[in-house]
Structures are given as structure tokens and as C-alpha cells.
Coordinates of C-alpha atoms in Angstrom, one line a residue:
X21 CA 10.0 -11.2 -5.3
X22 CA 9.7 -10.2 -8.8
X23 CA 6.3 -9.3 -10.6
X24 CA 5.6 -12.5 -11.8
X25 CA 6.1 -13.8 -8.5
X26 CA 4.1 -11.4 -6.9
X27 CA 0.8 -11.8 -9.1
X28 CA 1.0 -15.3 -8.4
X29 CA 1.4 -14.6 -4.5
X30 CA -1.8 -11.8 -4.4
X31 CA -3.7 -14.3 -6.9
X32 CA -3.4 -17.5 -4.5
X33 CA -4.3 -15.0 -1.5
X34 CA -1.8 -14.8 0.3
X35 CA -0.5 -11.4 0.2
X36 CA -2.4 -10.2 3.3
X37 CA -0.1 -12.8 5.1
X38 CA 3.1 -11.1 4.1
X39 CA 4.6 -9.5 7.4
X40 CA 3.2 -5.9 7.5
X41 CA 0.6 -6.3 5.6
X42 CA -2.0 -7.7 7.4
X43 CA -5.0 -5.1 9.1
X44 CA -8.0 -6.5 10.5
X45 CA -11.1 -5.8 8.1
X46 CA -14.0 -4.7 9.3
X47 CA -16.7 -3.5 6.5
X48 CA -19.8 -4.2 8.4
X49 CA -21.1 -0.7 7.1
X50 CA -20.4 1.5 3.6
X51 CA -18.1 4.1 6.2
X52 CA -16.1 1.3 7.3
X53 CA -15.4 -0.1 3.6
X54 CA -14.4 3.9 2.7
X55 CA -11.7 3.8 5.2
X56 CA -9.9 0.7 4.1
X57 CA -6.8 1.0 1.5
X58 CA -6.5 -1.3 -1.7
X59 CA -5.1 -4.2 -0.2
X60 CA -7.8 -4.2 2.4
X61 CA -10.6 -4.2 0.0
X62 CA -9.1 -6.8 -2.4
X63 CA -8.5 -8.8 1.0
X64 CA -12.4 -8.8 1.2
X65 CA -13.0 -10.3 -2.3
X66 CA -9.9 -12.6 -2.0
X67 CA -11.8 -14.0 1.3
X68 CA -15.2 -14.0 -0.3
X69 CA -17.1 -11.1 1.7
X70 CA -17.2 -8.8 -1.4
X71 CA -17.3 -9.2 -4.9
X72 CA -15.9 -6.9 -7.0
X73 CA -18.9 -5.7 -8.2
X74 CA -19.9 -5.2 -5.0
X75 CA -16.5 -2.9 -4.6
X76 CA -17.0 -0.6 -7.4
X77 CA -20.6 -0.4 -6.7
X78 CA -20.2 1.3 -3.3
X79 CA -17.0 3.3 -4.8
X80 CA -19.6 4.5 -7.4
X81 CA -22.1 5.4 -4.6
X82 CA -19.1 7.3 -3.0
X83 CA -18.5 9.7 -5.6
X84 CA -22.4 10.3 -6.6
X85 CA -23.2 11.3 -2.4
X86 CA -19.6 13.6 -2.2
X87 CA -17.7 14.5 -5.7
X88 CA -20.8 17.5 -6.4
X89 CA -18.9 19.1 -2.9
X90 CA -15.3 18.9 -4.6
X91 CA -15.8 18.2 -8.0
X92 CA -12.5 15.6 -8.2
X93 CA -13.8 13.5 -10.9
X94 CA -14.7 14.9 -14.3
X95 CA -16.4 11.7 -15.6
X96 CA -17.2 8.6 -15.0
X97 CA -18.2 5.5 -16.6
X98 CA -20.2 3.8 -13.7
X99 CA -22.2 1.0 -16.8
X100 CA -18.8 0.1 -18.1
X101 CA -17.1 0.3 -14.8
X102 CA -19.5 -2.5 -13.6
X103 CA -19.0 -4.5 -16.6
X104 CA -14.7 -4.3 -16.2
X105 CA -16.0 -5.7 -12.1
X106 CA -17.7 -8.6 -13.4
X107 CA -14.7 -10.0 -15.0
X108 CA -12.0 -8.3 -13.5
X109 CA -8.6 -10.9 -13.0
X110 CA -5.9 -9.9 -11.1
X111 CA -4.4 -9.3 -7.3
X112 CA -6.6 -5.8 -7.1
X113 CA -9.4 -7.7 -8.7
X114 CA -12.7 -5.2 -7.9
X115 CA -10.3 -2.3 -6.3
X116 CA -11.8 1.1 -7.4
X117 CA -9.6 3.4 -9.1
X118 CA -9.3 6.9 -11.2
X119 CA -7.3 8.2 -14.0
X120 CA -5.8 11.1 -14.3
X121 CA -7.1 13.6 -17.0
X122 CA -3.7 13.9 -18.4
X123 CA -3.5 10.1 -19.1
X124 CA -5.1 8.7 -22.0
X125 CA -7.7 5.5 -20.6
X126 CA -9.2 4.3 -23.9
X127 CA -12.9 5.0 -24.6
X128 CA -12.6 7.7 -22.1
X129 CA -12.3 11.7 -22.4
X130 CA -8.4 12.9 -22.6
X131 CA -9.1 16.8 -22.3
X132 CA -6.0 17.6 -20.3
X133 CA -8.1 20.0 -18.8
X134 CA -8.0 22.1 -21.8
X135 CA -10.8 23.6 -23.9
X136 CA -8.6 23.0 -26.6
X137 CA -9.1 19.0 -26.4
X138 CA -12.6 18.9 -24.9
X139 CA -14.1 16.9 -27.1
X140 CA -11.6 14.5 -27.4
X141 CA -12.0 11.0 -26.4
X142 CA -9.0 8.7 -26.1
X143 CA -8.7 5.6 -28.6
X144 CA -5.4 4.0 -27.1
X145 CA -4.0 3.9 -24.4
X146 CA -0.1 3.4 -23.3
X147 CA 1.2 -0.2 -22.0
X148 CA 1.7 1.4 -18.6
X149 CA -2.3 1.8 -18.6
X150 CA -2.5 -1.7 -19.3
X151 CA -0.5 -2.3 -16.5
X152 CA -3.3 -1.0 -14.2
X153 CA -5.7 -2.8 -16.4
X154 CA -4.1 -6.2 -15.7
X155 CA -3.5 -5.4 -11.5
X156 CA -7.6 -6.1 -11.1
X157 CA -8.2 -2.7 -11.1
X158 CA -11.7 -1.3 -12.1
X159 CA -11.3 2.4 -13.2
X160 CA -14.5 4.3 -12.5
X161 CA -13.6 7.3 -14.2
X162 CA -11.3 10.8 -14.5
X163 CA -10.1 13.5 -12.4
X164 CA -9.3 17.0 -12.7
X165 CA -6.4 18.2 -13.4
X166 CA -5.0 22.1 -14.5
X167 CA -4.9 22.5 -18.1
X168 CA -1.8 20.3 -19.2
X169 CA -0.7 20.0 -15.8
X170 CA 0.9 23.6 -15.6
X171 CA 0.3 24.6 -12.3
X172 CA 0.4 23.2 -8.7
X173 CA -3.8 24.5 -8.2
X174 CA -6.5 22.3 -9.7
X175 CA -8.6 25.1 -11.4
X176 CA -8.6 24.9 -15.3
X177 CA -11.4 27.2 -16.5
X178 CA -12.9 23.9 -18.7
X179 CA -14.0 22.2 -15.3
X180 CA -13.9 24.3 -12.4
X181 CA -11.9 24.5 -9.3
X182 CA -11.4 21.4 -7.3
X183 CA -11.6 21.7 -3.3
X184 CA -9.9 20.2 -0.9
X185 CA -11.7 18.0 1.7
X186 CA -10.0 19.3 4.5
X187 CA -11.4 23.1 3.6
X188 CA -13.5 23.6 0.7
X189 CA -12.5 26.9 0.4
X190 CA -8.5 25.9 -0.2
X191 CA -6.9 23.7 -3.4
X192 CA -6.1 20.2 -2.8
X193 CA -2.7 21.5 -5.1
X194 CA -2.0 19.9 -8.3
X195 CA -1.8 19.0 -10.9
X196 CA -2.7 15.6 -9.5
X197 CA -5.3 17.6 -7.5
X198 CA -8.5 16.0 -8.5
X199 CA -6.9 12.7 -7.6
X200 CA -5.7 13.9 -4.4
X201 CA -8.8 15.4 -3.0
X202 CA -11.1 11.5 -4.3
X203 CA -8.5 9.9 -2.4
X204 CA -8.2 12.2 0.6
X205 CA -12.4 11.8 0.9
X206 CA -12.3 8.3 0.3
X207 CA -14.3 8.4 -2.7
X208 CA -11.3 5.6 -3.5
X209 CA -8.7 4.0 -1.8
X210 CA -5.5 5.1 -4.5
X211 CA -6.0 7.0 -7.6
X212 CA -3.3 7.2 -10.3
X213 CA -0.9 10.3 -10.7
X214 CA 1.9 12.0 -12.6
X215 CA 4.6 14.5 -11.3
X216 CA 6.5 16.6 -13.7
X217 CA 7.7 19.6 -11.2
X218 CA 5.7 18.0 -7.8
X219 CA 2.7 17.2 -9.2
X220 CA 1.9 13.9 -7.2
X221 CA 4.3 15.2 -3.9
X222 CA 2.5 18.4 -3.7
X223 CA -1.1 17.5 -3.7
X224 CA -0.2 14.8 -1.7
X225 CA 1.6 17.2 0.9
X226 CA -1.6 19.2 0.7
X227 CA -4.4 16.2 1.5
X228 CA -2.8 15.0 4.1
X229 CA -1.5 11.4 1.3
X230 CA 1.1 9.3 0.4
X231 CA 2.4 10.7 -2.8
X232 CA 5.9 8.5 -4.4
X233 CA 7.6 10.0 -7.3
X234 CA 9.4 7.0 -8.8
X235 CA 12.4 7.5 -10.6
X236 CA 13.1 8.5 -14.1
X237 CA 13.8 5.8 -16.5
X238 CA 11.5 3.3 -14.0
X239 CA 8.4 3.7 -16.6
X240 CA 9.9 4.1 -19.6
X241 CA 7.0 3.6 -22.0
X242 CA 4.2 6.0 -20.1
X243 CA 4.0 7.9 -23.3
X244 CA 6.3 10.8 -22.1
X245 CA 8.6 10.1 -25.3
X246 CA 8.7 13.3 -26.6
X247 CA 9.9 15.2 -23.7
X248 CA 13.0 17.5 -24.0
X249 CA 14.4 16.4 -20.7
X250 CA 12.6 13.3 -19.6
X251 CA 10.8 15.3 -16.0
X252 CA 7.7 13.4 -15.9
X253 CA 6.4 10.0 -14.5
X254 CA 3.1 8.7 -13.2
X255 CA 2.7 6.8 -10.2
X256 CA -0.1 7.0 -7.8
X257 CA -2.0 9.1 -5.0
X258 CA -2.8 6.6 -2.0
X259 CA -4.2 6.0 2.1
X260 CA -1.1 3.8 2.7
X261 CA 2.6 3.4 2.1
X262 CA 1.6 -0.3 1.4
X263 CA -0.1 0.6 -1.5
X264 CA 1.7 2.6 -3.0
X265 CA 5.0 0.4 -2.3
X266 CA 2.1 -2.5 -4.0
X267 CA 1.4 -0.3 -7.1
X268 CA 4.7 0.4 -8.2
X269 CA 5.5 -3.9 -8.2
X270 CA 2.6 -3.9 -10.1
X271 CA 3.5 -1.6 -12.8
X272 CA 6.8 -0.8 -13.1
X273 CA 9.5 -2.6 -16.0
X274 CA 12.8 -3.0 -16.4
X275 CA 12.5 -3.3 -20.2
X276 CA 15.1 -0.6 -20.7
X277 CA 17.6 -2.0 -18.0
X278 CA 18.8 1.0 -16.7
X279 CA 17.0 0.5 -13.2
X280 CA 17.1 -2.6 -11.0
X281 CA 12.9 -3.6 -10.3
X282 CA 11.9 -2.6 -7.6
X283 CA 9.6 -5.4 -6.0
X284 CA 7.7 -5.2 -3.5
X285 CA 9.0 -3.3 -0.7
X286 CA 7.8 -5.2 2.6
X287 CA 8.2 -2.7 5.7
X288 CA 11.2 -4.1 7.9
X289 CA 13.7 -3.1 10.2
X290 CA 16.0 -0.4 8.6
X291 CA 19.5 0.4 9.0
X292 CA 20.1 3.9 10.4
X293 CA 20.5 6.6 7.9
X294 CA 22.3 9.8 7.2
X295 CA 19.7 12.3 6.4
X296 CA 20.2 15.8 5.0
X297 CA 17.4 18.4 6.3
X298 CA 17.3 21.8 4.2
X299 CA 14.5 24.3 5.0
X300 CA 15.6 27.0 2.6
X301 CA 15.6 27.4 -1.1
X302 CA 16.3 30.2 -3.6
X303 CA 12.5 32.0 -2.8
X304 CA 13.0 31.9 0.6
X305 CA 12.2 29.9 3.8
X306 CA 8.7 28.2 4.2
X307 CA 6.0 29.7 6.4
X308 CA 6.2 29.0 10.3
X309 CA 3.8 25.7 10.2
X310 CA 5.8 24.4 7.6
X311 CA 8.7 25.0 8.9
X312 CA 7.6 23.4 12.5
X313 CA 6.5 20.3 10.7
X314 CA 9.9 19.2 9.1
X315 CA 10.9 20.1 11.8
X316 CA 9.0 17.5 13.9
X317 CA 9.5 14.8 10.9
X318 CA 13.0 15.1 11.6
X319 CA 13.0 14.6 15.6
X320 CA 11.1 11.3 14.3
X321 CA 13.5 10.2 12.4
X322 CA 16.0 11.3 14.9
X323 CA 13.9 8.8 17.4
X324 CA 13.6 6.2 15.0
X325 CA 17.7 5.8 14.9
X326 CA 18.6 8.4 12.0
X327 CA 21.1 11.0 12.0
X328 CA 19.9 14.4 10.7
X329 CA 22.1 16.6 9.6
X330 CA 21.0 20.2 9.0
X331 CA 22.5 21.4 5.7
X332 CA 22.0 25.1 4.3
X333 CA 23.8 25.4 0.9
X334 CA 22.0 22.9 -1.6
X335 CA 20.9 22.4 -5.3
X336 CA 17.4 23.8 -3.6
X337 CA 19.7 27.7 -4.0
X338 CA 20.4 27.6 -7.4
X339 CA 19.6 30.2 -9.1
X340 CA 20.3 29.5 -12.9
X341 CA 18.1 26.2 -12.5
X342 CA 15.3 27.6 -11.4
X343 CA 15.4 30.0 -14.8
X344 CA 16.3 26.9 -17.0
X345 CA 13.5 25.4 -15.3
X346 CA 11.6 27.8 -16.4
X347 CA 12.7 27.8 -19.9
X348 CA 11.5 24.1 -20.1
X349 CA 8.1 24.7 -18.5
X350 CA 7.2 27.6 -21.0
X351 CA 8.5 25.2 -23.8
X352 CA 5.3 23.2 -23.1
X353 CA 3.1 26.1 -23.4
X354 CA 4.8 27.0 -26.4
X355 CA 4.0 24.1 -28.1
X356 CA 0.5 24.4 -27.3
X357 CA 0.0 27.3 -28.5
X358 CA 1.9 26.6 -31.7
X359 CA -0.4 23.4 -32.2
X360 CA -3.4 26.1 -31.7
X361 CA -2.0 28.7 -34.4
X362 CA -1.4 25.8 -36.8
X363 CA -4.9 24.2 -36.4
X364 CA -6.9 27.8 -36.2
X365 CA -4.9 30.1 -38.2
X366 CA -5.1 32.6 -35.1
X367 CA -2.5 33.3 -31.8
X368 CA -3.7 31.3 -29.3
X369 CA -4.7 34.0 -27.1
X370 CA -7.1 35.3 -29.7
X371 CA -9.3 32.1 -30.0
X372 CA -9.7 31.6 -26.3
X373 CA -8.9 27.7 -26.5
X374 CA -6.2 28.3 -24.3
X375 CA -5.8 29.9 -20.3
X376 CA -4.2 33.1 -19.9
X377 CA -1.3 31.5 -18.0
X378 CA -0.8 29.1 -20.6
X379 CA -0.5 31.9 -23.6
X380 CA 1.5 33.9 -20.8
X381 CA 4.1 31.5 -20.8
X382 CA 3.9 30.8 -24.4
X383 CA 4.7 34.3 -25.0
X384 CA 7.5 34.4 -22.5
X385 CA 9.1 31.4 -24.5
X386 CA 8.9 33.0 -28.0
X387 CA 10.5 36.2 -26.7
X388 CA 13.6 33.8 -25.7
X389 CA 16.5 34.2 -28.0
X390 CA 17.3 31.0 -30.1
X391 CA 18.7 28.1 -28.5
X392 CA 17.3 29.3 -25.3
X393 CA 15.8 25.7 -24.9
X394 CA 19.1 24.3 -26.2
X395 CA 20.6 26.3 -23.5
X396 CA 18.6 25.6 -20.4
X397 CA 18.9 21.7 -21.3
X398 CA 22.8 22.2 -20.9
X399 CA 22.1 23.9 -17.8
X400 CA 19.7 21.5 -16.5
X401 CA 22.3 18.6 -17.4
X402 CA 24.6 19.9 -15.1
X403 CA 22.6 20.5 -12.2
X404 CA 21.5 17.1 -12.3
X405 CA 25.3 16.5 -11.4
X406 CA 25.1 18.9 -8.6
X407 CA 22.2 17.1 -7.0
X408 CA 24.0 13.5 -7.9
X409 CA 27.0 15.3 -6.4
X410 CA 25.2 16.7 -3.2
X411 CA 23.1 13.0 -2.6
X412 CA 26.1 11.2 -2.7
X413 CA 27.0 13.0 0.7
X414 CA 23.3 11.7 2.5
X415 CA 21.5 8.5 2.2
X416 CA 17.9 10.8 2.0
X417 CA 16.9 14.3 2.2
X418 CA 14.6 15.6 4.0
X419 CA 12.8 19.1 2.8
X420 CA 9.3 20.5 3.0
X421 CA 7.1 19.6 -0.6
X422 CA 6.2 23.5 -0.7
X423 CA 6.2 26.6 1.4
X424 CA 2.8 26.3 2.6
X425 CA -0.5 24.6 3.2
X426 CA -2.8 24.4 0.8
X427 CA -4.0 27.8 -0.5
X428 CA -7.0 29.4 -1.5
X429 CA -8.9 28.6 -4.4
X430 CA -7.8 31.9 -6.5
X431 CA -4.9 32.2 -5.1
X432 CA -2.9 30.4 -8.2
X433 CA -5.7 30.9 -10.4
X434 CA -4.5 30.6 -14.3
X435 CA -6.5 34.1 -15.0
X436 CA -4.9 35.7 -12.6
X437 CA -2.2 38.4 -13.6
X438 CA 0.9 36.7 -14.5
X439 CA 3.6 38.0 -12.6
X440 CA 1.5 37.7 -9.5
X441 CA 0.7 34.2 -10.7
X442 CA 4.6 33.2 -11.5
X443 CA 5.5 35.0 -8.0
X444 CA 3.4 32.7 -6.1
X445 CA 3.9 29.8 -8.2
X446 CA 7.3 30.2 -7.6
X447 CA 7.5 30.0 -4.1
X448 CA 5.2 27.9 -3.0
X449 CA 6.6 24.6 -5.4
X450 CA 10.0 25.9 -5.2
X451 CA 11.6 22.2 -3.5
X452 CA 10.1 19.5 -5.7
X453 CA 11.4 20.4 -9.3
X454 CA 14.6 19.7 -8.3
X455 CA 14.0 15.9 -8.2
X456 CA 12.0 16.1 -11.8
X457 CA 15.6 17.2 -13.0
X458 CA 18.1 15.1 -11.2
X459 CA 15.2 12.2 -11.9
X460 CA 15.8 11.6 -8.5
X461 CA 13.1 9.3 -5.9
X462 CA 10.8 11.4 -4.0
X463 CA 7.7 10.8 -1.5
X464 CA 5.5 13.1 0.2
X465 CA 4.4 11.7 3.2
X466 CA 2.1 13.3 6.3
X467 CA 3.7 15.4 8.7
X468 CA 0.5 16.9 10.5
X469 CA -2.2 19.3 10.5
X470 CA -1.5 23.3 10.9
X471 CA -3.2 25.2 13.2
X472 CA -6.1 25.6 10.3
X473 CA -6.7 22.5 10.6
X474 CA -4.6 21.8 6.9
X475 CA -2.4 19.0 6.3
X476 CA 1.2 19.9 5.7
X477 CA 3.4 17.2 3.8
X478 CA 7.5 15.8 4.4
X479 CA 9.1 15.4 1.0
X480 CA 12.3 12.8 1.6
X481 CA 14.3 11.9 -1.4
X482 CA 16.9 9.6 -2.3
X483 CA 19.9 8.9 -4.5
X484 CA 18.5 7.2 -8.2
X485 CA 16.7 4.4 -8.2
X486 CA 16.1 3.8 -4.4
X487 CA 12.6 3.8 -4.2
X488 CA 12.7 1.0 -1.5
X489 CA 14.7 3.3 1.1
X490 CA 12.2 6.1 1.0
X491 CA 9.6 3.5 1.3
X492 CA 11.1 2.0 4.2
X493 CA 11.5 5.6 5.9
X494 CA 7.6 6.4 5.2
X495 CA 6.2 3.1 6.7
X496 CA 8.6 3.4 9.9
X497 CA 7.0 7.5 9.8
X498 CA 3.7 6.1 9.2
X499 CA 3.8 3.6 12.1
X500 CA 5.1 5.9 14.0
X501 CA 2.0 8.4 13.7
X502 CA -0.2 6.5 12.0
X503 CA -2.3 9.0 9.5
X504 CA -4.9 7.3 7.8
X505 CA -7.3 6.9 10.3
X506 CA -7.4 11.0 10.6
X507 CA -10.1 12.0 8.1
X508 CA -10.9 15.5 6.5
X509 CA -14.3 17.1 7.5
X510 CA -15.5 16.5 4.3
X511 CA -15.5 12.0 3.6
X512 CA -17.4 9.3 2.4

């Protein structure tokens, strides 16, 4: 069904009819309303138990008894919040929901986890926003993110380090990591996301979510227009593949044409697939517990009727991407700083509006030689033909999201010296960039718990623009070994 369709379908109530989408509702207490994903909780206003009000209310009560414990969300709004309840329209009508602090909500702060925008306060917001707007659902507030999305650790030095529910000690990743560890506690049922080298697959991966990185080209009005290479897109963070599979009818447009919609993707039987597994890439292997998890993701598939077929030599070994990559990443500091040295009159790194890493890789970009940029685009153009070239071979690939569970706070800190810091970085989110270049479909999905007690996530991805197969592949995972019921020690 198309999105027209589909509004009309959730609005007239019928969606929790739709063949694997129905799950018995019980919300007799506060606990048992936490547990229960978007669909679930729009089911209960849709039926008349709840009222939307009534939703964001005990979302709101959430966040006040647990967010001081992992400080996930940044701000919130909980007067205006309540008002959006009371005459919220739409399929997800009263459905809780936060915004990422890189994405600009209108009437709400946009700091990008930045001291150089903390004051700043959004006055527009992009039609993708409105998109969520119109889907019913209330948006409570912000969520932390690193300053401009840089690193894979929620800890910008504006708000403070965000911890991971399952050990408060560790990082939920990033940069979606403030949404990631709300969702994970069930503070709400999806929160949304953006991934411009793994930032919704690897906070996902490492809180135990469902994290789908949508094509490039699927959104194209997110307010990413002025990206060298288009690497970034927003989705969302959720409990269920059914929601995120939901989310992405609800938002996504075709206005530019080059991608068929999506739709909703219903789970159904699958035809068996040829699916690549690759443990390795240019840093190295990933840790033992990793390694045993993709491991065990791919016998499942194996049992579900899927060929595997171990691969060693892929796009995930390339050297010269992984320094063009590079290049492009320090372009963004770069301009960050410049837009500091043109409003102060000072280097970035003297008026302390900026992190260390951020100025680090500032200065690593301005001691490029010209047309370095110029250069690594060339380069990155033709790897995106390697990994076209390479998916052709494989209906999915299968590889971990990063070479380990979830660190400790500090250990990717952005004051931390940087070649430490880009040694660790490096590693640890060395398979998910290469799907921000090809533009490639991605989803993190649960593949367990470590001996630590840490989740550890499966990254699959697919050949452009099918979205639907990889959704298909994590609802037969997710029925397989269902994950949502496991909860982290710390929850709503």
C-alpha cells in the first residue's frame, strides 16, 4: 500500500489487523505500557483505553523517574508536549517520541552538541520533520548527541556523557546515542536518528535496538543539501522491526524518483537468500564476542533457509577508502572551525567553542594539499562501484556493526589525545561507513548479550534501495529470538 493508503488504513484502525502486526496489549500498570512499541501504544488510543494525553503523560513521567541516571535527553518541552497530545491527528496519534540534537524541531534548541550553537534555538524545521509531525507523533523533547555527530561515543563536553542502560559505566555509542540509550530504557518506544558513518547502526548494535539506515536518495529533502557526498540520512532508533518498517512508510518520498517507495513492509514468508558473511576489515578482526555473535546470526539464517557464504576479500579492506573517508569527515570539522574563525576573529582552538577532536581534525584537513577533498570524492566515487560491484554477487551481507561492545565512557572521549582517539575510533566503527558511501541499506539488528552482560549488534545490508529485504531478514531474526522482551538493568 502506498502512504496515502496507509494513513487511511492506521486512521480507520485497522492496522493492528494487518498479518504480523497484531500483539496482545496489556497496560494494566505504567511497566507494562513502557514495554510496548509504537504500534502497541497507538493500538490503545485507537481502541479507546488511552488518550494521547494520557501516552505522553506517562512517557513524560518516564524520563523525569530515569533520564538523571543516563542523561539521554537534553531538553524537553513536557507544557507544549501536552498541548501537541490534545490535538494530535494521525495513525501514531499520542505515540511519544524524541529528536535528535542534530535535527532542527522548531521552537526547540538545535545545539548539535556544540558550545558553539548553545544558545541556539531552531525557527524551522525541514519537511521531513513535518513528516513526523503529521504521523500523530508527540515529540517530548531532544537527545544527546557528540558535537556535530563526529564520533561513535555520546560525550560532547556541552552536555555530558550519556550511559548506556545496560552498564552505566559504558557509552550507548553514537552519535544517535542519546536516542539509543531513551529507547533502550523505555523512556519511549522509537526515537528518531541519523547515520552519516553508523551513527543509527552503531548505537543500535550497542543497546541491544533495531537501528535501519535507509538508503541514500530515499529522503531527499532532510536538510543534508549541502553535503559533498550525500553520507547522511535520518531514520529512527526503535523496540521493533515493525516500527521501524512503520516509520519509514510514514516518512519517506519519492519526490525525486530515483527510489521506488517503500511501503509498508508486512513480515512474510521470504524467499531463501544468498548472503555474504565477512568478519574482517582493514583494522583487523573484531573481538572474540563479536566475532561469536555473527557468528550465531549466521547459523540463524542458515536455519531459517539462507545460504551463507563466508567471503574474506571485500570493500570492508580497502585501504585508500578508509583515508578518503577520512578526508570527508575532517572536511566537516573544517568547516566548523572556519565558521568559528570567521564569526570570532580567533582559530577555533583558541576560543574554546569547539572540542579538541573537532579542531584536531580541522587541523588535519587544512594541512591536506589542495584538492585533497576534490580527490577523496573521486576516490570515494569509485569505491561505491566496488561495493555495487561486490553486492551484485549476494542478495545481503552480513558483518558485525563494530569491533566490540559498547566501551567505556572515556574510552572515545573528544579530549582525549588524538591519535589515540582516531586509533580507537578507527577500529571499533571500521564496517558501517562503507554503506554511508555506496548509499547502500543497512540495519543493525540484536545478536545477543556478551558475557558482560552487553548487547552486541548484526549489521545486514543490501543492494540500493531494498530496504524491504533487510526488513524481512530482521523480523524472521527477531521472531526467531525475540529481543524485546529482554530489558537492560537500568528501565522504566
Amino acid at each position: 500500500m502506498d502512504r496515502r493508503q496507509l494513513l487511511q488504513c492506521m486512521l480507520a484502525g485497522t492496522l493492528g489487523a494487518v498479518a504480523g502486526c497484531s500483539r496482545k496489549i496489556d497496560a494494566a500498570t505504567p511497566a507494562d505500557l513502557a514495554r510496548l512499541d509504537c504500534i502497541a501504544q497507538s493500538d490503545l488510543v485507537v481502541s479507546g483505553a488511552l488518550s494521547a494525553g494520557e501516552l505522553t503523560a506517562a512517557a513524560i513521567d518516564r524520563i523525569n523517574a530515569v533520564n538523571p541516571k543516563l542523561n539521554a535527553v537534553i531538553y524537553q518541552d513536557p507544557e507544549r508536549a501536552m498541548a501537541r497530545a490534545a490535538t494530535a491527528k494521525g495513525p501514531l496519534a499520542g505515540v511519544p517520541y524524541l529528536i535528535k540534537d542534530l535535527n532542527a524541531y522548531r521552537d526547540m534548541p538545535l545545539t548539535r552538541g556544540s558550545k558553539l550553537f548553545a544558545e541556539l534555538v531552531a525557527d524551522s524545521q525541514t519537511p521531513f520533520t513535518d513528516r513526523i509531525d503529521d504521523t500523530g507523533l508527540v515529540v517530548i523533547g531532544k537527545t544527546n548527541t557528540p558535537e556535530f555527530g563526529l564520533l561513535p561515543s555520546t560525550e560532547p563536553l556541552l552536555h555530558g556523557a550519556t550511559r548506556n542502560p545496560w552498564n552505566l559505566d559504558h557509552t550507548p555509542g553514537g552519535s544517535s546515542g542519546g536516542a539509543a540509550a531513551a529507547v533502550a530504557a523505555r523512556l519511549v518506544p522509537a526515537a528518531q536518528a541519523s547515520d552519516g558513518g553508523g551513527s543509527i547502526r552503531i548505537p543500535a548494535s550497542q543497546c541491544g535496538l533495531v537501528g535501519l539506515k535507509p538508503s541514500i536518495g530515499r529522503f531527499p529533502d532532510q536538510g543534508h543539501g549541502d553535503q559533498p557526498w550525500p553520507i547522511s540520512v535520518k531514520h529512527a532508533l526503535t523496540l521493533s522491526v515493525r516500527d521501524s518498517a512503520l516509520l519509514l512508510a510514514l516518512t519517506e518520498t519519492t519526490r525525486n524518483g530515483q527510489l521506488l517507495p517503500v511501503g509498508f513492509v508486512e513480515r512474510e514468508k521470504t524467499q531463501p537468500l544468498k548472503i555474504a558473511l565477512s568478519l574482517t576489515t582493514i583494522a583487523g578482526n573484531a573481538d572474540d564476542d563479536v566475532v561469536a555473535a555473527i557468528q550465531r546470526t549466521a547459523e540463524q539464517l542458515d536455519a531459517l533457509g539462507h545460504t551463507i557464504v563466508p567471503v574474506e576479500e571485500t570493500p570492508l579492506q580497502d585501504e585508500g577508502f578508509s583515508r578518503d573517508f577520512l578526508v570527508l569527515w575532517a572536511s566537516g570539522a573544517y568547516s566548523a572551525a572556519e565558521f568559528v574563525r570567521e564569526k570570532t576573529g580567533s582559530p577555533a582552538e583558541q576560543t574554546g567553542l569547539l572540542e579538541p577532536a573537532t579542531t584536531s581534525l580541522a587541523s588535519l584537513f587544512s594541512s591536506m594539499p589542495a584538492g585533497a577533498l576534490d580527490a577523496a570524492l573521486q576516490g570515494i566515487s569509485a569505491y561505491q562501484q566496488r561495493v555495487f560491484a561486490f553486492m551484485d554477487n549476494y542478495d545481503a551481507w552480513l558483518t558485525p556493526v563494530t569491533a566490540s561492545a559498547a566501551p567505556q565512557i572515556g574510552f572515545m572521549a573528544p579530549d582525549l589525545d588524538y591519535d589515540t582517539l582516531m586509533e580507537r575510533v578507527t577500529r571499533f566503527a571500521a564496517y558501517t561507513p562503507t554503506h554511508n558511501a555506496a548509499g547502500t541499506p543497512a540495519i543493525s539488528v540484536p545478536a545477543g548479550l556478551n558475557a558482560a552482560g552487553l548487547p552486541i549488534g548484526a549489521q545486514l545490508s543490501a543492494p540500493m534501495g531494498q530496504e524491504a529485504r533487510l526488513l524481512q531478514l530482521a523480523y524472521q531474526l527477531e521472531a526467531a529470538e525475540p529481543w524485546a522482551d529482554t530489558l537492560p538493568p537500568v528501565h522504566a
